[in-house]
Coordinates of C-alpha atoms in Angstrom, one line a residue:
Chain A
M180 CA -11.8 -2.2 -1.2
W181 CA -12.6 -3.8 2.1
L182 CA -10.3 -2.8 4.9
G183 CA -12.5 -3.9 7.8
G184 CA -15.4 -1.6 8.5
D185 CA -16.6 1.4 6.6
P186 CA -14.8 4.5 7.9
R187 CA -17.7 6.7 6.7
L188 CA -20.2 5.2 9.1
P189 CA -20.6 7.0 12.4
E190 CA -19.0 5.4 15.5
A191 CA -22.2 3.9 16.9
D192 CA -23.1 1.9 13.8
R193 CA -19.6 0.4 13.7
S194 CA -19.4 -0.9 17.3
S195 CA -20.6 -4.4 16.4
K196 CA -18.6 -6.0 19.1
I197 CA -20.6 -8.3 21.3
L198 CA -19.2 -6.9 24.5
G199 CA -19.3 -3.3 23.3
P200 CA -22.4 -1.8 24.9
M201 CA -22.0 -3.8 28.1
R202 CA -18.7 -2.3 29.1
A203 CA -20.3 1.1 29.6
E204 CA -22.6 -0.3 32.3
G205 CA -19.8 -1.8 34.4
A206 CA -20.1 -4.7 36.8
K207 CA -23.9 -4.5 37.1
G208 CA -24.2 -4.7 33.4
V209 CA -22.1 -7.8 33.2
A210 CA -24.2 -9.5 35.9
I211 CA -27.4 -8.7 34.1
A212 CA -25.9 -10.0 30.9
V213 CA -24.8 -13.3 32.5
V214 CA -28.2 -13.9 34.1
S215 CA -30.3 -13.0 31.1
T216 CA -28.0 -15.1 28.8
L217 CA -28.4 -18.1 31.1
V218 CA -32.2 -17.7 31.2
V219 CA -32.5 -17.3 27.5
F220 CA -30.3 -20.2 26.6
S221 CA -31.8 -22.5 29.2
L222 CA -35.2 -21.8 28.0
L223 CA -34.2 -22.5 24.4
L224 CA -32.5 -25.7 25.4
L225 CA -35.6 -26.8 27.4
V226 CA -37.8 -26.1 24.4
V227 CA -35.6 -28.2 22.2
V228 CA -35.0 -31.1 24.6
R229 CA -38.7 -31.4 25.6
S230 CA -40.0 -31.4 22.1
E231 CA -41.6 -34.5 20.8
N232 CA -39.0 -35.3 18.2
W233 CA -35.9 -34.6 20.3
P234 CA -35.0 -38.3 21.1
A235 CA -34.9 -39.1 17.3
V236 CA -32.8 -36.0 16.6
R237 CA -30.5 -36.8 19.4
Q238 CA -30.0 -40.4 18.4
A239 CA -29.1 -39.4 14.8
F240 CA -27.0 -36.2 15.4
F241 CA -25.9 -36.0 19.0
N242 CA -25.1 -39.6 19.8
G243 CA -22.6 -39.7 22.6
E244 CA -21.4 -43.2 21.9
E245 CA -21.1 -42.7 18.2
F246 CA -19.2 -39.5 18.9
R247 CA -16.7 -41.3 21.2
R248 CA -16.2 -43.9 18.6
S249 CA -15.6 -41.7 15.6
F250 CA -14.1 -38.5 17.0
P251 CA -10.5 -39.8 17.6
D252 CA -10.2 -41.0 14.0
I253 CA -11.7 -37.9 12.6
A254 CA -9.5 -35.6 14.7
R255 CA -6.4 -37.5 13.5
K256 CA -7.5 -37.2 9.9
F257 CA -8.0 -33.5 10.4
G258 CA -4.2 -33.3 10.4
R259 CA -4.5 -33.8 6.7
N260 CA -6.8 -30.9 6.3
I261 CA -4.3 -28.7 8.1
E262 CA -1.5 -30.1 5.9
F263 CA -3.5 -29.3 2.8
F264 CA -4.2 -25.9 4.1
L265 CA -0.7 -25.0 5.0
I266 CA 0.8 -26.2 1.7
A267 CA -1.9 -24.5 -0.4
E268 CA -1.6 -21.2 1.5
V269 CA 2.1 -20.8 0.9
F270 CA 1.6 -21.2 -2.9
I271 CA -1.5 -19.1 -2.9
L272 CA 0.2 -16.1 -1.2
A273 CA 3.0 -16.3 -3.7
L274 CA 1.0 -16.9 -6.9
A275 CA -1.6 -14.3 -6.0
L276 CA 1.1 -11.7 -5.4
V277 CA 2.5 -12.4 -8.9
L278 CA -1.0 -12.1 -10.4
A279 CA -1.7 -8.9 -8.6
V280 CA 1.6 -7.3 -9.6
M281 CA 1.1 -8.5 -13.2
R282 CA -2.3 -6.8 -13.2
S283 CA -0.9 -3.5 -11.8
L284 CA 1.9 -3.1 -14.4
P285 CA 1.4 0.1 -16.4
G286 CA 1.9 0.8 -20.1
S287 CA 1.0 -0.9 -23.3
V288 CA 4.1 -3.2 -23.3
F289 CA 2.6 -5.1 -20.3
F290 CA -0.9 -5.4 -21.8
P291 CA -0.5 -9.2 -22.4
L292 CA 0.5 -9.8 -18.8
R293 CA -2.4 -7.7 -17.5
L294 CA -4.7 -9.5 -19.8
M295 CA -3.4 -12.9 -18.7
S296 CA -4.0 -11.9 -15.0
I297 CA -7.5 -10.7 -15.7
I298 CA -8.5 -13.8 -17.6
Y299 CA -7.0 -16.0 -14.9
T300 CA -8.9 -14.2 -12.1
D301 CA -12.2 -14.1 -14.0
L302 CA -11.9 -17.8 -14.8
F303 CA -11.1 -19.1 -11.4
R304 CA -13.3 -16.7 -9.4
G305 CA -16.2 -17.6 -11.7
V306 CA -16.0 -21.4 -11.5
P307 CA -17.1 -23.2 -8.4
T308 CA -14.1 -24.5 -6.4
I309 CA -15.6 -28.0 -6.1
L310 CA -15.8 -28.2 -9.9
V311 CA -12.1 -27.4 -10.2
V312 CA -11.3 -29.9 -7.5
Y313 CA -13.3 -32.6 -9.4
L314 CA -11.8 -31.7 -12.7
L315 CA -8.2 -31.9 -11.6
G316 CA -8.6 -34.5 -8.9
F317 CA -10.2 -37.0 -11.2
G318 CA -9.3 -35.6 -14.6
V319 CA -5.5 -35.3 -14.5
P320 CA -4.8 -38.7 -12.8
S321 CA -7.1 -40.4 -15.4
L322 CA -4.7 -39.1 -18.2
A323 CA -1.9 -41.2 -16.7
L324 CA 0.7 -38.8 -18.1
P325 CA 4.2 -39.9 -17.6
G326 CA 6.1 -37.8 -15.1
V327 CA 2.9 -36.1 -13.8
P328 CA 1.8 -37.0 -10.3
S329 CA -1.3 -39.2 -10.3
D330 CA -2.2 -38.6 -6.7
A331 CA -5.7 -37.2 -6.5
A332 CA -4.8 -35.3 -3.3
F333 CA -2.0 -33.6 -5.0
W334 CA -4.3 -32.3 -7.7
A335 CA -7.0 -31.4 -5.2
V336 CA -4.6 -29.1 -3.5
V337 CA -3.5 -27.7 -6.8
A338 CA -7.2 -27.0 -7.5
L339 CA -7.5 -25.1 -4.2
I340 CA -4.3 -23.1 -5.0
L341 CA -5.6 -22.2 -8.5
S342 CA -9.0 -21.2 -7.2
Y343 CA -8.0 -19.3 -4.1
S344 CA -5.1 -17.5 -5.8
A345 CA -7.7 -15.7 -7.9
Y346 CA -9.5 -14.3 -4.8
V347 CA -6.3 -13.5 -3.0
A348 CA -4.9 -11.7 -6.0
E349 CA -7.9 -9.4 -6.0
V350 CA -7.3 -8.7 -2.3
Y351 CA -3.6 -7.9 -3.0
R352 CA -4.6 -5.7 -6.0
A353 CA -7.0 -3.7 -3.8
G354 CA -4.1 -3.2 -1.4
I355 CA -1.7 -2.1 -4.2
E356 CA -4.2 0.3 -5.6
S357 CA -4.8 1.8 -2.2
V358 CA -1.2 3.0 -2.0
H359 CA -1.2 6.6 -3.0
P360 CA 0.5 7.5 -6.3
S361 CA 2.6 10.1 -4.5
Q362 CA 4.4 7.2 -2.8
V363 CA 5.5 5.9 -6.1
A364 CA 6.4 9.4 -7.3
A365 CA 8.6 9.8 -4.2
A366 CA 10.3 6.5 -4.8
R367 CA 10.9 7.0 -8.5
S368 CA 12.1 10.6 -7.9
L369 CA 14.9 9.1 -5.7
G370 CA 16.1 7.1 -8.7
L371 CA 14.6 3.8 -7.7
S372 CA 13.4 1.6 -10.6
R373 CA 9.8 0.7 -11.1
W374 CA 10.5 -2.8 -9.7
Q375 CA 12.4 -1.4 -6.6
S376 CA 9.5 1.1 -5.9
L377 CA 7.1 -1.8 -6.1
R378 CA 9.2 -4.0 -3.9
F379 CA 10.3 -1.6 -1.2
V380 CA 7.5 1.0 -1.1
V381 CA 4.2 -0.3 -2.6
I382 CA 4.0 -4.0 -1.8
P383 CA 5.0 -3.7 1.9
Q384 CA 2.3 -1.0 2.5
A385 CA -0.2 -2.9 0.4
V386 CA 0.2 -6.2 2.3
R387 CA 0.0 -4.5 5.6
R388 CA -3.3 -3.0 4.7
V389 CA -4.9 -6.2 3.4
I390 CA -3.9 -8.5 6.3
P391 CA -7.5 -8.7 7.7
P392 CA -9.1 -9.6 4.4
L393 CA -6.3 -12.0 3.6
L394 CA -7.0 -13.8 6.9
N395 CA -10.6 -14.0 6.0
D396 CA -9.6 -15.9 2.9
F397 CA -7.4 -18.2 5.1
I398 CA -10.5 -19.1 7.0
G399 CA -12.4 -19.9 3.8
L400 CA -9.5 -22.0 2.5
Q401 CA -9.3 -23.9 5.8
K402 CA -13.0 -24.9 5.4
D403 CA -12.7 -25.7 1.7
T404 CA -10.0 -28.3 2.4
A405 CA -13.1 -30.5 3.0
L406 CA -13.7 -30.3 -0.7
T407 CA -10.8 -32.6 -1.3
A408 CA -13.0 -35.3 0.3
F409 CA -14.7 -35.8 -3.0
V410 CA -11.6 -37.0 -4.8
V411 CA -8.9 -38.2 -2.3
A412 CA -8.2 -41.8 -1.6
V413 CA -6.7 -41.4 1.8
P414 CA -9.4 -39.7 3.8
E415 CA -9.2 -36.3 5.5
A416 CA -11.6 -35.4 8.3
F417 CA -14.8 -34.9 6.3
K418 CA -14.4 -38.1 4.3
Q419 CA -13.5 -40.0 7.4
A420 CA -16.8 -38.7 8.9
Q421 CA -18.7 -39.8 5.9
I422 CA -17.2 -43.3 6.2
F423 CA -18.4 -43.5 9.8
Q424 CA -21.8 -42.1 8.8
N425 CA -22.3 -44.6 6.0
A426 CA -21.2 -47.5 8.2
D427 CA -23.2 -46.6 11.3
F428 CA -26.2 -44.8 9.7
N429 CA -25.6 -41.9 12.0
F430 CA -24.8 -38.2 11.4
T431 CA -22.9 -37.6 14.6
P432 CA -19.5 -38.2 13.0
L433 CA -20.3 -35.3 10.6
L434 CA -20.8 -33.0 13.6
A435 CA -17.6 -34.3 15.1
A436 CA -15.9 -33.2 11.9
A437 CA -17.7 -29.9 12.0
L438 CA -16.4 -29.4 15.6
M439 CA -12.8 -29.9 14.4
F440 CA -13.2 -27.2 11.8
L441 CA -14.8 -24.8 14.3
L442 CA -11.9 -25.4 16.7
I443 CA -9.7 -23.8 14.0
T444 CA -11.9 -21.3 12.3
V445 CA -13.6 -19.6 15.3
P446 CA -10.4 -18.5 17.0
M447 CA -9.1 -17.3 13.6
T448 CA -12.3 -15.3 13.1
R449 CA -12.0 -13.7 16.5
F450 CA -8.4 -12.9 15.7
V451 CA -9.3 -11.2 12.5
D452 CA -12.0 -9.2 14.3
W453 CA -9.4 -8.1 16.8
L454 CA -7.0 -7.1 14.1
V455 CA -9.6 -5.1 12.2
E456 CA -10.6 -3.3 15.4
R457 CA -7.0 -2.6 16.2
E458 CA -6.3 -1.3 12.7
R459 CA -9.4 0.9 12.9
R460 CA -8.3 2.4 16.2
K461 CA -4.8 3.1 14.9
R462 CA -6.2 4.9 11.9
Q463 CA -8.4 7.0 14.1
A464 CA -5.6 7.9 16.4
G465 CA -3.6 8.8 13.3
A466 CA -6.4 11.0 12.0
A467 CA -6.7 12.8 15.3
L468 CA -3.1 14.0 15.2
Chain B
M903 CA 30.5 23.2 -26.0
S904 CA 31.8 23.4 -22.5
E905 CA 29.8 22.3 -19.5
I906 CA 30.2 25.6 -17.7
A907 CA 28.6 27.4 -20.6
E908 CA 25.7 25.0 -20.5
G909 CA 24.9 25.7 -16.9
A910 CA 23.3 23.3 -14.5
L911 CA 19.9 23.2 -16.1
R912 CA 18.4 24.5 -19.3
I913 CA 14.8 24.2 -20.4
E914 CA 13.9 25.0 -24.0
G915 CA 10.4 25.4 -25.4
L916 CA 8.8 23.1 -22.9
H917 CA 5.2 22.2 -23.5
K918 CA 3.0 20.0 -21.3
Y919 CA -0.5 18.9 -21.8
F920 CA -2.9 17.1 -19.5
G921 CA -5.3 15.7 -22.0
K922 CA -6.4 18.8 -24.0
L923 CA -5.4 21.2 -21.3
E924 CA -2.0 22.9 -22.0
V925 CA -0.5 23.5 -18.6
L926 CA 3.0 24.6 -19.8
K927 CA 3.0 26.8 -22.9
G928 CA 6.6 27.0 -24.0
I929 CA 8.9 27.4 -21.0
D930 CA 12.5 28.6 -21.5
L931 CA 14.7 28.8 -18.4
A932 CA 18.4 28.5 -17.8
V933 CA 19.8 27.9 -14.3
A934 CA 23.5 28.4 -13.6
E935 CA 25.5 26.3 -11.3
H936 CA 24.9 27.4 -7.6
E937 CA 22.0 29.6 -8.7
V938 CA 18.7 29.7 -6.7
V939 CA 15.7 30.3 -8.9
C940 CA 12.3 30.9 -7.3
L941 CA 9.1 30.2 -9.2
I942 CA 6.2 32.3 -8.0
G943 CA 2.6 32.5 -9.4
A944 CA -0.9 31.6 -8.6
S945 CA -2.0 28.0 -7.9
G946 CA -2.4 26.3 -11.3
S947 CA 0.1 28.5 -13.1
G948 CA 2.3 25.4 -13.8
K949 CA 5.0 25.7 -11.1
S950 CA 4.6 22.2 -9.8
T951 CA 4.2 20.7 -13.2
L952 CA 7.4 22.4 -14.4
L953 CA 9.3 20.9 -11.5
R954 CA 7.9 17.4 -12.1
C955 CA 8.9 17.7 -15.8
I956 CA 12.4 18.5 -14.8
N957 CA 12.5 15.4 -12.7
L958 CA 10.9 13.4 -15.5
L959 CA 8.0 12.5 -13.2
E960 CA 5.8 13.9 -16.0
P961 CA 6.7 13.2 -19.6
V962 CA 7.0 16.4 -21.7
N963 CA 5.0 16.8 -24.9
A964 CA 7.5 19.2 -26.6
G965 CA 10.7 20.9 -25.9
R966 CA 13.9 19.8 -24.1
V967 CA 15.4 19.7 -20.7
L968 CA 19.2 19.6 -20.4
V969 CA 21.1 18.9 -17.3
H970 CA 24.8 19.8 -17.5
G971 CA 24.4 19.8 -21.3
E972 CA 22.8 16.3 -21.5
E973 CA 19.4 16.2 -22.9
I974 CA 17.4 14.2 -20.3
T975 CA 14.2 14.4 -22.3
A976 CA 15.8 12.5 -25.2
R977 CA 14.5 9.0 -26.1
G978 CA 16.3 6.1 -24.5
V979 CA 17.7 8.0 -21.5
D980 CA 17.9 6.0 -18.3
V981 CA 15.5 8.0 -16.2
N982 CA 16.6 6.3 -13.0
R983 CA 20.2 7.5 -13.6
I984 CA 19.0 11.0 -14.3
R985 CA 16.8 11.2 -11.2
R986 CA 19.6 10.2 -8.9
H987 CA 21.2 13.6 -9.7
I988 CA 18.0 15.6 -9.3
G989 CA 16.4 15.7 -5.8
I990 CA 12.8 16.8 -5.4
V991 CA 10.9 17.5 -2.3
F992 CA 7.1 17.6 -2.4
Q993 CA 4.5 19.7 -0.7
A994 CA 3.0 16.7 1.1
F995 CA 6.5 15.2 2.2
N996 CA 5.6 11.8 0.8
L997 CA 7.8 10.0 3.3
F998 CA 7.5 6.2 3.4
P999 CA 5.2 5.6 6.4
H1000 CA 6.2 2.0 6.9
M1001 CA 9.9 2.8 7.3
S1002 CA 11.8 4.5 10.1
V1003 CA 13.3 7.9 9.4
L1004 CA 16.7 6.3 8.9
R1005 CA 15.5 3.7 6.4
N1006 CA 13.6 6.4 4.6
V1007 CA 16.9 8.2 4.1
T1008 CA 19.1 5.1 3.4
L1009 CA 16.7 3.3 1.0
A1010 CA 17.7 5.0 -2.2
P1011 CA 21.4 5.3 -1.5
T1012 CA 21.6 1.5 -0.8
E1013 CA 19.2 0.3 -3.6
A1014 CA 19.8 2.9 -6.3
L1015 CA 23.5 3.8 -5.7
G1016 CA 24.6 0.5 -4.3
L1017 CA 26.1 1.9 -1.1
S1018 CA 26.7 -0.5 1.6
K1019 CA 24.2 -0.4 4.5
R1020 CA 26.8 0.8 6.9
D1021 CA 28.0 3.6 4.6
A1022 CA 24.5 4.7 3.9
E1023 CA 23.7 4.8 7.6
V1024 CA 26.8 6.9 8.3
L1025 CA 25.8 9.3 5.6
A1026 CA 22.2 9.4 6.8
T1027 CA 23.1 9.9 10.4
D1028 CA 25.4 12.6 9.5
L1029 CA 22.8 14.5 7.4
L1030 CA 20.0 14.0 10.0
G1031 CA 22.3 15.4 12.6
R1032 CA 23.1 18.4 10.5
F1033 CA 19.4 19.2 10.2
G1034 CA 18.6 18.7 13.9
L1035 CA 17.0 15.3 13.4
A1036 CA 19.7 13.1 15.1
D1037 CA 17.3 11.9 17.8
K1038 CA 14.5 11.1 15.4
K1039 CA 16.3 8.6 13.2
D1040 CA 14.5 5.6 14.7
E1041 CA 11.0 7.2 14.8
F1042 CA 8.4 6.5 12.2
P1043 CA 7.3 9.5 10.0
D1044 CA 3.8 9.8 11.5
R1045 CA 5.3 10.4 14.9
L1046 CA 7.0 13.5 13.7
S1047 CA 5.6 17.0 13.3
G1048 CA 5.0 18.3 9.8
G1049 CA 8.2 20.4 9.9
Q1050 CA 10.3 17.5 11.0
Q1051 CA 8.8 15.3 8.3
Q1052 CA 9.6 17.9 5.7
R1053 CA 13.2 18.2 6.9
V1054 CA 13.5 14.4 6.7
A1055 CA 12.2 14.5 3.1
I1056 CA 14.9 17.1 2.3
V1057 CA 17.5 14.9 4.0
R1058 CA 16.2 11.9 2.0
A1059 CA 16.7 13.8 -1.2
L1060 CA 20.1 15.1 -0.2
A1061 CA 21.4 11.6 0.7
M1062 CA 21.5 11.0 -3.0
K1063 CA 24.0 13.8 -3.3
P1064 CA 22.1 15.6 -6.1
D1065 CA 23.5 18.3 -8.3
I1066 CA 20.1 20.1 -8.4
M1067 CA 17.3 20.3 -5.8
L1068 CA 13.7 21.0 -6.8
L1069 CA 11.5 22.2 -4.0
D1070 CA 7.7 22.1 -4.7
E1071 CA 5.9 24.4 -2.2
V1072 CA 7.6 22.6 0.6
T1073 CA 6.1 24.8 3.3
S1074 CA 2.5 25.0 2.0
A1075 CA 1.3 22.1 4.1
L1076 CA 2.9 23.2 7.3
D1077 CA 1.5 25.0 10.3
P1078 CA 2.8 28.6 10.3
E1079 CA 5.0 28.1 13.4
L1080 CA 6.8 25.2 11.6
V1081 CA 7.6 27.0 8.4
S1082 CA 10.7 28.9 9.6
G1083 CA 12.5 25.7 10.6
V1084 CA 12.2 24.3 7.1
L1085 CA 13.1 27.6 5.5
D1086 CA 16.2 27.8 7.6
V1087 CA 17.3 24.4 6.2
I1088 CA 16.7 25.6 2.6
R1089 CA 18.7 28.8 3.4
E1090 CA 21.6 26.7 4.6
L1091 CA 21.4 24.6 1.4
A1092 CA 21.5 27.8 -0.7
E1093 CA 24.5 29.0 1.3
S1094 CA 26.3 25.8 0.7
G1095 CA 26.0 26.4 -3.0
M1096 CA 23.3 24.0 -4.0
T1097 CA 21.6 24.7 -7.3
M1098 CA 17.9 25.0 -6.6
V1099 CA 14.6 25.6 -8.3
I1100 CA 12.0 26.5 -5.7
A1101 CA 8.3 26.8 -6.3
T1102 CA 7.0 28.9 -3.4
H1103 CA 4.2 31.0 -2.0
E1104 CA 6.6 32.5 0.6
M1105 CA 7.4 35.8 -1.0
G1106 CA 9.5 37.1 1.8
F1107 CA 11.6 34.0 1.6
A1108 CA 11.9 34.1 -2.2
R1109 CA 13.0 37.7 -1.9
D1110 CA 15.7 36.7 0.6
I1111 CA 17.1 33.6 -1.0
A1112 CA 16.6 33.8 -4.8
N1113 CA 19.2 35.0 -7.2
R1114 CA 16.4 35.2 -9.7
V1115 CA 12.6 35.1 -9.5
C1116 CA 10.3 33.9 -12.3
F1117 CA 6.6 34.8 -12.3
L1118 CA 4.6 32.1 -13.9
D1119 CA 1.1 32.8 -15.3
A1120 CA -1.1 30.4 -17.2
G1121 CA 1.8 28.1 -18.1
Q1122 CA 4.3 30.8 -19.2
I1123 CA 7.1 32.7 -17.6
L1124 CA 5.6 36.1 -17.9
E1125 CA 8.4 38.0 -16.1
E1126 CA 11.7 37.2 -14.6
G1127 CA 14.4 39.2 -12.9
T1128 CA 16.2 39.7 -9.7
P1129 CA 14.1 39.7 -6.5
E1130 CA 14.6 43.5 -6.4
E1131 CA 13.2 43.9 -9.9
I1132 CA 10.2 41.6 -9.5
F1133 CA 9.1 42.6 -6.0
T1134 CA 9.7 46.3 -6.0
A1135 CA 9.2 47.2 -9.7
P1136 CA 7.3 44.5 -11.5
K1137 CA 6.7 45.5 -15.1
E1138 CA 3.8 43.2 -16.2
P1139 CA 0.3 44.1 -15.0
R1140 CA -0.4 40.5 -14.1
T1141 CA 2.7 40.4 -11.9
Q1142 CA 1.6 43.6 -10.2
Q1143 CA -1.9 42.1 -9.7
F1144 CA -0.5 38.9 -8.2
L1145 CA 1.9 40.6 -5.8
Q1146 CA -0.9 43.0 -4.8
S1147 CA -3.2 40.1 -3.9
I1148 CA -0.4 38.5 -2.0
L1149 CA 0.2 41.7 -0.1
E1150 CA -3.5 42.0 0.7
A1151 CA -3.5 38.5 2.0
G1152 CA -0.7 39.4 4.4
R1153 CA 1.7 36.8 3.0
M1154 CA 4.5 39.2 2.2

């Protein structure tokens, strides 16, 4: 199971933080780092900008005027991506927990439930998300079933939920399995039922341990809301960018959309790194007692 | 058949296998109300497994366990109900690390017995105070010493108001200087009349506290008697050998 870093590795191999080695050298180290960074990046920029083909690249990808024209619309449509993400995430967290609990039920009575959970995760982890989005987003509305929503966006979000639940269920399961059996023994020995032990003792500890990998899946989901672009009628950020791109024969709007995603995913990534690091330090402090 | 004649706990012909390995080979043991029975024997002799079978944490392969005359190993018995009356304390404490000391103690009374939160907290605070843990109730387990953690584990079991307490080498994971505090707590329990079955490596303690000592060897009770009989005049060569080795290790 992944819990953020391999505890078996020696300390030096794990300090992957960008600022890690610099801190030791103090103010002088920082100054050197700033200067060398400026030099390296300026040189790189110079090489790129002065190359023969730069004007053409700039015109197609980094067009200021095109950016100004497309960005406000794309940024507004990005609200839809966030909406899809938030709705999907709530259902994913719940459905995945049910799947993980189903799979961890012991005994032969629960074999059908375990089997169902296994088939589900195998299926949806094994199929490309875009395929599920296509299948549901185009497929279900085409049936025109009475009483069933015919909005492609609805089904695209359902597809994301189905697909990501399989991944998140595996993360939960890893967490549940990481809780030592002696914890369950202690809970059961006090007269708590199997369900109560799960609810009060196992799941809270399991969830706490898998928060960093869960957040990683959040980031993946946030990016994959762009997949809905292939089926939705009302555009989200990526589709809006495509519309601009097709109209203006320019790729800058796509980069504008990319920027919107980065604005969300980069801070989230840094946050996860920070959480993992904090968790690791806490564990080490605990081990030192 | 009166309950008094039945005693608190009776074990008849108990067999337990782990796969093909027979770890308990026909255990017979009766424990009277208010009696303290100490199980001694080498590691792997079956002491822990026996305690776990009494608590139904391990299913038994043959034989019966009766508590106050009720066969708890019978089919269809509600194990949760049975366990509420039998407290067990483990070698490794097994406190819930994500809960405060107070919540560790109140969890089972509120969820399994249906006590109100307030009543459970009064009960828990009272018990924690009695065992010198009053100021620790808001701490988390990993902030406590091993001895304190084990006392919390004992309090957690006591909060269910059990009829019988099973103690599974509760001092084996502790630093030597923390052992006496935990043993004092158990002594106090014995004096208050708690029926107990204690697996222990602390021979001096067993000698002090036990009404009866059972020597387990390879899954059988090889010899049992008063502490006096077992520790000063053991009959079986295996018992003599075991006690000799303990003596040489300076654990007596």
